[in-house]
mmCIF file of C-alpha atoms in Angstrom:
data_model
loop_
_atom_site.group_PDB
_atom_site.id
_atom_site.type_symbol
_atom_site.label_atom_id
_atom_site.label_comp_id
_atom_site.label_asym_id
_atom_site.label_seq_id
_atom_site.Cartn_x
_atom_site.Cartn_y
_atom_site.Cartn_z
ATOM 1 C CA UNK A 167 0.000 0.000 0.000
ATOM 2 C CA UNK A 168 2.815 2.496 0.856
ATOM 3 C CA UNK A 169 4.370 1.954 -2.039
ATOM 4 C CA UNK A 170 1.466 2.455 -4.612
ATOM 5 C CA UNK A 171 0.800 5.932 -2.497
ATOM 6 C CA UNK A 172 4.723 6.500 -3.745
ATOM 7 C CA UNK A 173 3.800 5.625 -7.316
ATOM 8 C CA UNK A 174 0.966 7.554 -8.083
ATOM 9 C CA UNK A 175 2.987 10.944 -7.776
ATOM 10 C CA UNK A 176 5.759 10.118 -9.934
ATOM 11 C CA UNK A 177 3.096 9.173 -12.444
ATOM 12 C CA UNK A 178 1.587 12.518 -12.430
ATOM 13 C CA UNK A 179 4.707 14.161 -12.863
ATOM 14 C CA UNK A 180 5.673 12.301 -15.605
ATOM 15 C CA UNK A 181 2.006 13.076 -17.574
ATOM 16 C CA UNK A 182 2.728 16.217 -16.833
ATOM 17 C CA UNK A 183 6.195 16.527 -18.507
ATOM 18 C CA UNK A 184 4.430 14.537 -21.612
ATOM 19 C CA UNK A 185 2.290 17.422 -21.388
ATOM 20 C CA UNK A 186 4.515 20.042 -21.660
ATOM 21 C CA UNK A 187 7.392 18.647 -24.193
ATOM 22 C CA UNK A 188 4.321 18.050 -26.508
ATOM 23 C CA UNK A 189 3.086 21.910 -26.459
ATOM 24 C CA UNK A 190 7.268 22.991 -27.120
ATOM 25 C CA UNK A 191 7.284 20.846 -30.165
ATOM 26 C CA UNK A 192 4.055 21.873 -31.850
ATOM 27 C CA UNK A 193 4.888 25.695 -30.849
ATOM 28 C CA UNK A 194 8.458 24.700 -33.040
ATOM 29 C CA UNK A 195 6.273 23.102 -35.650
ATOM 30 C CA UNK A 196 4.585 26.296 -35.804
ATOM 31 C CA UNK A 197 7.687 28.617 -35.997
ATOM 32 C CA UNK A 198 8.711 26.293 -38.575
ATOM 33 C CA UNK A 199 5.641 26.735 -41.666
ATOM 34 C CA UNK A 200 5.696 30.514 -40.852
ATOM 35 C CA UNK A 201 9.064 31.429 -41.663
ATOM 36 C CA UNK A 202 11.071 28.232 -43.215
ATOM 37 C CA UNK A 203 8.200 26.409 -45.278
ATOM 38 C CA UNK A 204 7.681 27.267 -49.248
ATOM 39 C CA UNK A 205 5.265 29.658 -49.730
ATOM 40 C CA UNK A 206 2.140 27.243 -51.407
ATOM 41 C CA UNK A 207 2.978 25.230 -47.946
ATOM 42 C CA UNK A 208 2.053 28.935 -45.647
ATOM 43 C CA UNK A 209 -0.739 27.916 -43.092
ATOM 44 C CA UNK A 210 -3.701 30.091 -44.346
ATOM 45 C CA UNK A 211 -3.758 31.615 -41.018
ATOM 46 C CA UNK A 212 -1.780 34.148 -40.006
ATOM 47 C CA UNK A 213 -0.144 37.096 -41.662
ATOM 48 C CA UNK A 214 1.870 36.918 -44.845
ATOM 49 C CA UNK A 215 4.602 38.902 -45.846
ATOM 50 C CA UNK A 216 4.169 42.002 -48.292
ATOM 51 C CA UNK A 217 5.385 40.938 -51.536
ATOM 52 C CA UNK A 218 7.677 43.914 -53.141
ATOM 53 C CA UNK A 219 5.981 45.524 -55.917
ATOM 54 C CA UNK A 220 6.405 44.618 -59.856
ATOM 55 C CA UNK A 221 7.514 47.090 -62.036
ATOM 56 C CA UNK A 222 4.439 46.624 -64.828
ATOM 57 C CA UNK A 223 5.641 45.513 -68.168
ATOM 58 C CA UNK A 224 4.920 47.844 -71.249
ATOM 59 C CA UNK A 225 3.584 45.583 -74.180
ATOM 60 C CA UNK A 226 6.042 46.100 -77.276
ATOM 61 C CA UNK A 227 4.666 47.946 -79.955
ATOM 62 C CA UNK A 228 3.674 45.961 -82.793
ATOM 63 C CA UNK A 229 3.756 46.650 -86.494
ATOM 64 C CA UNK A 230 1.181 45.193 -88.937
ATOM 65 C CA UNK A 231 1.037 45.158 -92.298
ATOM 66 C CA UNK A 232 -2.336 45.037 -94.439
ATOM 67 C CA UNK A 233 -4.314 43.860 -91.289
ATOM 68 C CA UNK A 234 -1.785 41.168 -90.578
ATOM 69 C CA UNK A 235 0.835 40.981 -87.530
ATOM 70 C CA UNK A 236 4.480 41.441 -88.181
ATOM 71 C CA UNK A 237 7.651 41.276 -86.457
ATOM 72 C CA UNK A 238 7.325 42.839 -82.948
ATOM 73 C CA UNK A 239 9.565 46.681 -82.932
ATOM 74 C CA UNK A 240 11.636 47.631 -79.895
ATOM 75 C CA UNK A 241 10.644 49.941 -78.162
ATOM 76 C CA UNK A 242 13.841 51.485 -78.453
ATOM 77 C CA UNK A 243 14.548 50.769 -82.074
ATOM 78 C CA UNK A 244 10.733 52.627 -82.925
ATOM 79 C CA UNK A 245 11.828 55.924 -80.854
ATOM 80 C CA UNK A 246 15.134 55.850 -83.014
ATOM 81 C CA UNK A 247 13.043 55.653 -86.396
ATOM 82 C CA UNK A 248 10.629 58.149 -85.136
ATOM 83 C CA UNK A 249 13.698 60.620 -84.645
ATOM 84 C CA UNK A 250 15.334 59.846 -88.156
ATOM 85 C CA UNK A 251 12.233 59.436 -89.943
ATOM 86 C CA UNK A 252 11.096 62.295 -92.616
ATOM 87 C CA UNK A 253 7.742 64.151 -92.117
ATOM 88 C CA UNK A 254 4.961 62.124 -93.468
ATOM 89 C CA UNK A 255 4.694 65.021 -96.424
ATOM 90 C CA UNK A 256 8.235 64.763 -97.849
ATOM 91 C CA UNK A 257 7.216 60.789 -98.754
ATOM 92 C CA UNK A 258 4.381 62.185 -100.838
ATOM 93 C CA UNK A 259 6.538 64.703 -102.618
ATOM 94 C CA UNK A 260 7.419 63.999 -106.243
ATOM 95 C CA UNK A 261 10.609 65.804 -107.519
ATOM 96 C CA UNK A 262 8.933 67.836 -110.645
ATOM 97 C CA UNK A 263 12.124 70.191 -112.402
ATOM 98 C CA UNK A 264 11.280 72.177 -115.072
ATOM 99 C CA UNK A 265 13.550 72.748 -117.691
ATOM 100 C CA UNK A 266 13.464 76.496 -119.689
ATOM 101 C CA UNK A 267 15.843 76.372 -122.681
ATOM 102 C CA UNK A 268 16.135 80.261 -123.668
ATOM 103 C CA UNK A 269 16.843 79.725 -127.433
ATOM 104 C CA UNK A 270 19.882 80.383 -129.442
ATOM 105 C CA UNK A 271 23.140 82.421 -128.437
ATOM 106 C CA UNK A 272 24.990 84.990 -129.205
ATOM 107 C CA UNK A 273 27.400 83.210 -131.783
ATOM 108 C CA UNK A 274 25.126 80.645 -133.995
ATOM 109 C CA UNK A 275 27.016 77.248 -134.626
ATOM 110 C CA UNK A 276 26.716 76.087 -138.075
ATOM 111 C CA UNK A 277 28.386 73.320 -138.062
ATOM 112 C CA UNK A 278 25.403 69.805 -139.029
ATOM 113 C CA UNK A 279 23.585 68.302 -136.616
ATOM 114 C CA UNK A 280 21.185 65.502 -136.709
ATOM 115 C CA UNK A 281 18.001 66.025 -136.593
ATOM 116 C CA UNK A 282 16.717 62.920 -134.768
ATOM 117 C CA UNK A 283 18.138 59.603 -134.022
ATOM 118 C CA UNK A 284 16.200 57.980 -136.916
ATOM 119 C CA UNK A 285 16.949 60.847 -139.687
ATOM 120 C CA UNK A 286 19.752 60.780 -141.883
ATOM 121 C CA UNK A 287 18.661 64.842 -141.899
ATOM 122 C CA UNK A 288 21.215 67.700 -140.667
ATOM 123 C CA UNK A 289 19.998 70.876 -139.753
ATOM 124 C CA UNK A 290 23.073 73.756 -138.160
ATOM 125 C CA UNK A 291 23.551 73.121 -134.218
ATOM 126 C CA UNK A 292 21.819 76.490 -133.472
ATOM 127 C CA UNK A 293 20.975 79.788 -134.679
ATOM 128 C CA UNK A 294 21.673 83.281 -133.529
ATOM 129 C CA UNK A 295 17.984 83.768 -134.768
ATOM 130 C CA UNK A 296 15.893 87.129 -135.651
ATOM 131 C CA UNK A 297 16.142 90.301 -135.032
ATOM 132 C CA UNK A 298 13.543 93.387 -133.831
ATOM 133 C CA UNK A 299 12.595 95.154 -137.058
ATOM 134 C CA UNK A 300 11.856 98.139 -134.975
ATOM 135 C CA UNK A 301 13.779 97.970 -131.303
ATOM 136 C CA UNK A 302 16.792 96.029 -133.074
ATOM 137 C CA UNK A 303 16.899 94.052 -130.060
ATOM 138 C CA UNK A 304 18.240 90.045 -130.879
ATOM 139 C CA UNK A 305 16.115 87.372 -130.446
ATOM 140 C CA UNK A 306 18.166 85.892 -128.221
ATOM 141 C CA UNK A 307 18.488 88.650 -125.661
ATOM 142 C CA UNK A 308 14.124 88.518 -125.814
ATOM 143 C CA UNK A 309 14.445 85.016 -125.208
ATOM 144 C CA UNK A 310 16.664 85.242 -122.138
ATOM 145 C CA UNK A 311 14.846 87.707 -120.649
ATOM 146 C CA UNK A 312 11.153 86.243 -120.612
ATOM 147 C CA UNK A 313 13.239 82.823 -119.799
ATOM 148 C CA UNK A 314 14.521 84.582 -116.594
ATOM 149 C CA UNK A 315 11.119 86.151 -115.686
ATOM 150 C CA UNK A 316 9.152 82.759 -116.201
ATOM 151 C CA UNK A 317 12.488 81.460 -113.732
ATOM 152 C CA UNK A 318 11.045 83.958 -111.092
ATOM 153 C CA UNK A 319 7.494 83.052 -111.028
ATOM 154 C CA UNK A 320 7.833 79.462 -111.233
ATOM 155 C CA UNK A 321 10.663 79.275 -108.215
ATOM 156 C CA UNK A 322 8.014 81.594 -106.065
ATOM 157 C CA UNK A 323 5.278 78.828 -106.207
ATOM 158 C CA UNK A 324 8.038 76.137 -105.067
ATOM 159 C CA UNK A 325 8.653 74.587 -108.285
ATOM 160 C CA UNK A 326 12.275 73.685 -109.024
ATOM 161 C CA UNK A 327 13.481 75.124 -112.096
ATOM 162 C CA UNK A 328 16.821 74.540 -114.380
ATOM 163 C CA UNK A 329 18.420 76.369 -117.159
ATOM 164 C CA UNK A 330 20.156 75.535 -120.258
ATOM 165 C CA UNK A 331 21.639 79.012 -120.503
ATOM 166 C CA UNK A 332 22.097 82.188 -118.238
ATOM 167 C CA UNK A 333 24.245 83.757 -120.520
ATOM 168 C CA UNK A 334 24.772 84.891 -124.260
ATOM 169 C CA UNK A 335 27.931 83.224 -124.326
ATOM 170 C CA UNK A 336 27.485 79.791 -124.813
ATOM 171 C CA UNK A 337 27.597 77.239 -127.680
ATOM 172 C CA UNK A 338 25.058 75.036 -127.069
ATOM 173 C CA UNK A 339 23.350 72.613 -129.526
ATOM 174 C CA UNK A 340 19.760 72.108 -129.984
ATOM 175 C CA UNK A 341 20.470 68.538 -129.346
ATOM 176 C CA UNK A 342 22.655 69.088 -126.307
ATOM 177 C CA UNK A 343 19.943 71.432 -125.118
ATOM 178 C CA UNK A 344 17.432 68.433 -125.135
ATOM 179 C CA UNK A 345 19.550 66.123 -123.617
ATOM 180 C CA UNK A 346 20.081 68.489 -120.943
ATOM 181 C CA UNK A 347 16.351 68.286 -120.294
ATOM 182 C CA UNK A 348 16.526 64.150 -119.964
ATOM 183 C CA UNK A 349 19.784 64.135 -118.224
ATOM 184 C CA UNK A 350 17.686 66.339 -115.473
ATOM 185 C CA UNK A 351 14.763 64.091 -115.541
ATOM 186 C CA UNK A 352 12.471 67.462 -116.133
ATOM 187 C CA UNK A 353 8.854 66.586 -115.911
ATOM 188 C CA UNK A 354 8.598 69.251 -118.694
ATOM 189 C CA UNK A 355 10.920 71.005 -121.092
ATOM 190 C CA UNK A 356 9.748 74.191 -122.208
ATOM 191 C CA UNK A 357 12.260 76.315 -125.391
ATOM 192 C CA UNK A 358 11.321 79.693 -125.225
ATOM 193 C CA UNK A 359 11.161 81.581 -128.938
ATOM 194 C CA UNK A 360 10.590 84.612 -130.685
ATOM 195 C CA UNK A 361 8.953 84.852 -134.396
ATOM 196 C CA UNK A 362 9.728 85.823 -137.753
ATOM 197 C CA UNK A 363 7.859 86.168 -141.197
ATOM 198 C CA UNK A 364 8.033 87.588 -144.094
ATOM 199 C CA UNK A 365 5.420 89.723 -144.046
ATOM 200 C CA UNK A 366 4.944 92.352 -141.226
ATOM 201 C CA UNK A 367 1.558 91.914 -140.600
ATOM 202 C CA UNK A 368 1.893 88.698 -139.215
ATOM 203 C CA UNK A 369 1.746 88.585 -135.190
ATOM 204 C CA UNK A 370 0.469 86.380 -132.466
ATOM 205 C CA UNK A 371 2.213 83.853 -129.724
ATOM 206 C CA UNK A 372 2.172 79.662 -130.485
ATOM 207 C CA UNK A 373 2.573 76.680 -128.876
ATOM 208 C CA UNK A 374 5.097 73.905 -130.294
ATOM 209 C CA UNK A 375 4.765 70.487 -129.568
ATOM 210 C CA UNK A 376 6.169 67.166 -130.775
ATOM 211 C CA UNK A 377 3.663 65.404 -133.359
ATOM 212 C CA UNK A 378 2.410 61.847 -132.227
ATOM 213 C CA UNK A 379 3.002 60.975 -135.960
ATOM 214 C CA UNK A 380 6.895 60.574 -135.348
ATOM 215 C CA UNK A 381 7.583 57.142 -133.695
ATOM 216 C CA UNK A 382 10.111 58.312 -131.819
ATOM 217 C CA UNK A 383 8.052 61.079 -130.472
ATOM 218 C CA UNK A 384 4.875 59.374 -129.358
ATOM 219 C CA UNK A 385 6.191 58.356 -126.592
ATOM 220 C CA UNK A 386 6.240 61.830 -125.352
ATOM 221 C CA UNK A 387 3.660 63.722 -127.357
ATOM 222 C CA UNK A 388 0.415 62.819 -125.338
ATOM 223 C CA UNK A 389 1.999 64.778 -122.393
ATOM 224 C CA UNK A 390 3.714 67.393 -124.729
ATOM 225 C CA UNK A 391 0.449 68.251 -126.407
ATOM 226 C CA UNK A 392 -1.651 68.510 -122.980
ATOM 227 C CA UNK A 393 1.072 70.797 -121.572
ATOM 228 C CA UNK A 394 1.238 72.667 -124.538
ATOM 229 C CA UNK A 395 -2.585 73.156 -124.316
ATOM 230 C CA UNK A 396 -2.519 74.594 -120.886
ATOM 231 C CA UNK A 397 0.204 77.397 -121.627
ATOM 232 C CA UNK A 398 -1.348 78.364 -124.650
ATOM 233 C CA UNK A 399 -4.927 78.946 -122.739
ATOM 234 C CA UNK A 400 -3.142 80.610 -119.943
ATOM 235 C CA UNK A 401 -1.372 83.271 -122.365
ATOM 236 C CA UNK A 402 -4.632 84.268 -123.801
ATOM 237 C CA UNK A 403 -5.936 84.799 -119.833
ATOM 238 C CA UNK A 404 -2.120 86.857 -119.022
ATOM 239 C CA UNK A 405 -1.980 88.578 -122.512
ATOM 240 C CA UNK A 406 -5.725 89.497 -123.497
ATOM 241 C CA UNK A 407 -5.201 88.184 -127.092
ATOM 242 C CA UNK A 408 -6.154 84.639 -128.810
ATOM 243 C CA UNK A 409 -2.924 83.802 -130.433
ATOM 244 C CA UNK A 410 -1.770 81.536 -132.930
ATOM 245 C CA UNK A 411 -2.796 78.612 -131.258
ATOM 246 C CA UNK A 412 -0.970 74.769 -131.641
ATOM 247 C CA UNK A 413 0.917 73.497 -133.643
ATOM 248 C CA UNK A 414 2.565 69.640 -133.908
ATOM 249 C CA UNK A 415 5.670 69.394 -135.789
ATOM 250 C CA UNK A 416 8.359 66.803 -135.840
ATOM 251 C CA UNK A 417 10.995 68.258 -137.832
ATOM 252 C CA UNK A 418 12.116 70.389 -134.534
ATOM 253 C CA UNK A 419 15.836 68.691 -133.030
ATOM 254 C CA UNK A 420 14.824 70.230 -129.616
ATOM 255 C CA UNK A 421 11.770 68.211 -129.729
ATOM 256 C CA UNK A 422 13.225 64.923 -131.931
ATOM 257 C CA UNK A 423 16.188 63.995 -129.182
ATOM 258 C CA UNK A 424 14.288 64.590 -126.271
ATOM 259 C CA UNK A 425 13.165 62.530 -124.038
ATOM 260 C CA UNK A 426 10.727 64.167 -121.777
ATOM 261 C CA UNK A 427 7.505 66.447 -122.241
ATOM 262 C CA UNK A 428 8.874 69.400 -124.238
ATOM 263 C CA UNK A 429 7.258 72.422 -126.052
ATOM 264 C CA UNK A 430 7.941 75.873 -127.512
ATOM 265 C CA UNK A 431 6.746 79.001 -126.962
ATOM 266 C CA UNK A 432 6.840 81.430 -129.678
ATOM 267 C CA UNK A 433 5.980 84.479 -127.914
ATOM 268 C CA UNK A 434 4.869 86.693 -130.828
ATOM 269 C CA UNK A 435 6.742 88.251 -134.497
ATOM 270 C CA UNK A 436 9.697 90.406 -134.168
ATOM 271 C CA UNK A 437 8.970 91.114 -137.728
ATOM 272 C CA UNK A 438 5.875 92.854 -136.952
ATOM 273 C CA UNK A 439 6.791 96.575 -135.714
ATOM 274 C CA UNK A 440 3.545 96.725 -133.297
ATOM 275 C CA UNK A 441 4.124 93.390 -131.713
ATOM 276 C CA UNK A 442 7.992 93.517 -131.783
ATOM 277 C CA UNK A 443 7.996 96.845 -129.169
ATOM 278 C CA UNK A 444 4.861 95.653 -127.088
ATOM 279 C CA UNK A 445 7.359 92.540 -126.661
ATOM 280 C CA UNK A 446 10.055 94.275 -124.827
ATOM 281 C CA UNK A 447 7.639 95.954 -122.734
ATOM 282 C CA UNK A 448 8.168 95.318 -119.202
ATOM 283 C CA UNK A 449 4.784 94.976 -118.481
ATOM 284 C CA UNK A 450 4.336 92.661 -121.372
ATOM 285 C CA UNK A 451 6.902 90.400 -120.494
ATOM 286 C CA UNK A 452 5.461 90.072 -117.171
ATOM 287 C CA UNK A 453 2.319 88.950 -118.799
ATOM 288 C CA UNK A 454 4.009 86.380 -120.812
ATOM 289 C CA UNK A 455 5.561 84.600 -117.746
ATOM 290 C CA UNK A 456 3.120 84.916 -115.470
ATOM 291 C CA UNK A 457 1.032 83.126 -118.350
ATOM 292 C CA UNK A 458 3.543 80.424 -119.739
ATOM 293 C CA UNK A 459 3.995 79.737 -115.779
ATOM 294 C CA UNK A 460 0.274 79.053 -115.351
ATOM 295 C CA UNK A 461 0.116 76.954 -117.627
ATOM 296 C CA UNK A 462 3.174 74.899 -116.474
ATOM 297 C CA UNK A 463 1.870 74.968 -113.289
ATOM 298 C CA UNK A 464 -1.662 73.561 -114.253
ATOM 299 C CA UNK A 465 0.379 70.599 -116.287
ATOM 300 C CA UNK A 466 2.595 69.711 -113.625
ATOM 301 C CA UNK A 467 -0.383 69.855 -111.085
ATOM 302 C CA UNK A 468 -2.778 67.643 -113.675
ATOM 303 C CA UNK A 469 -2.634 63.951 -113.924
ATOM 304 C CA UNK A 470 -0.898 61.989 -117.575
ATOM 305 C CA UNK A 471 -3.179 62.027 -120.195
ATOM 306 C CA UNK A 472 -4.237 58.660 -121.782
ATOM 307 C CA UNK A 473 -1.440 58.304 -124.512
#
């Protein structure tokens, strides 16, 4: 009996240090999930760390093409081609130089010249040509200076504008004066002329183009005739009078070895006394360019005709 009264103690402390080493290890057990377990293993309980914020990820630009994804562009790469890239306008622009060929020179060159590239014909390389009856004045001092006016208004509106001559003293074919014009790549060629005729009476500005009978100048005469057209309606507007109208010829080496849209202006007879003082008018010259530029203008602005 006294020793069972012994026993009974020693059990209770020993329950009671069961007790106790179990509560220490789940309290570990606990310290353990919170801070050493992977995260899908966290007890739901409980707080959880603040993650650190994400810097948010821009989506790349992307390029398409007809409706259709292409290659992804840096974001980088697109800032660059925005910064080198030309305006939007500049891609539409279409280089359009005219070409004004004041005619003849000074000293004419007669030494033969072919007329074409599928003539056997020779015509001189160029003329001094005609002379004022009345102011004296040589064609091609008239020529030059209407040339230089027409220069003026057609660089005012923008339009780029080239010169076979700026001087008197030149020698300069009528063929080299063409291929001037398609060396250039002119969207139009334009010879600038003064008349003559036998009788005095005769007076009135023309338009010169390259016939579309002349196989080697169909290619160009559709365009030739329409520009034509334009200049000679816009000289009746400058100058108040109807003119001479158009003419198509083919025998012309300033039209036969060109290669772009080309036409002459005869801008009146210097063999009629009337017509050849009213053409060194200042006034009158001013006229004549501000018309033969209209009409260039008009062509360049105008879409091809149907050849």
């Amino acid at each position: 009996m006294m020793v069972g009264k012994r026993a009974m103690p020693l059990v209770a402390m020993g329950m009671m240090f069961l007790v106790i080493g179990l509560l220490v290890a789940c309290g570990e057990r606990a310290g353990v999930e919170v801070n050493d377990l992977p995260a899908e293993e966290t007890p739901a309980v409980g707080t959880r760390p603040t993650p650190e914020p994400t810097a948010v990820q821009e989506p790349e630009p992307v390029l398409t093409v007809q409706g259709k994804e292409a290659v992804p562009i840096p974001t980088e790469q697109m800032a660059e081609a925005e910064t080198d890239a030309a305006p939007v306008e500049s891609l539409a622009v279409v280089r359009k130089l005219v070409m004004l060929d004041p005619g003849h020179q000074r000293h004419g060159n007669n030494a033969p010249e072919a007329v074409g590239p599928d003539t056997r014909e020779v015509k001189p390389k160029v003329s001094s040509g005609t002379v004022g009856i009345r102011t004296k004045k040589p064609e091609y001092v008239l020529n030059l200076e209407v040339s230089q006016l027409v220069k003026a208004e057609l660089v005012k509106r923008g339009i780029e504008v080239a010169m076979t001559r700026e001087s008197h003293e030149v020698d300069i074919s009528n063929k080299q004066r063409a291929e001037m014009a398609n060396e250039a790549g002119a969207a139009l060629a334009v010879r600038i002329h003064a008349d003559g005729d036998n009788s005095p009476k005769t007076s009135g500005f023309s338009v010169l183009y390259p016939s579309a009978a002349s196989a080697a100048l169909k290619p160009i005469a559709a365009e030739s005739r329409q520009a034509a057209g334009f200049i000679a309606e816009q000289l009746k507007a400058a100058t108040g009078t109807a003119g001479r109208g158009l003419s198509a010829r083919s025998d012309l080496s300033g039209f036969n070895w060109s290669k772009v849209p080309v036409v002459l202006v005869e801008l009146g007879f210097m063999t009629n006394p009337e017509e050849d003082e009213r053409l060194s008018e200042a006034e009158y010259q001013q006229k004549l360019a501000a018309g033969i530029a209209d009409g260039i203008e008009r062509f360049l602005n105008a879409g091809s005709p149907a050849r």
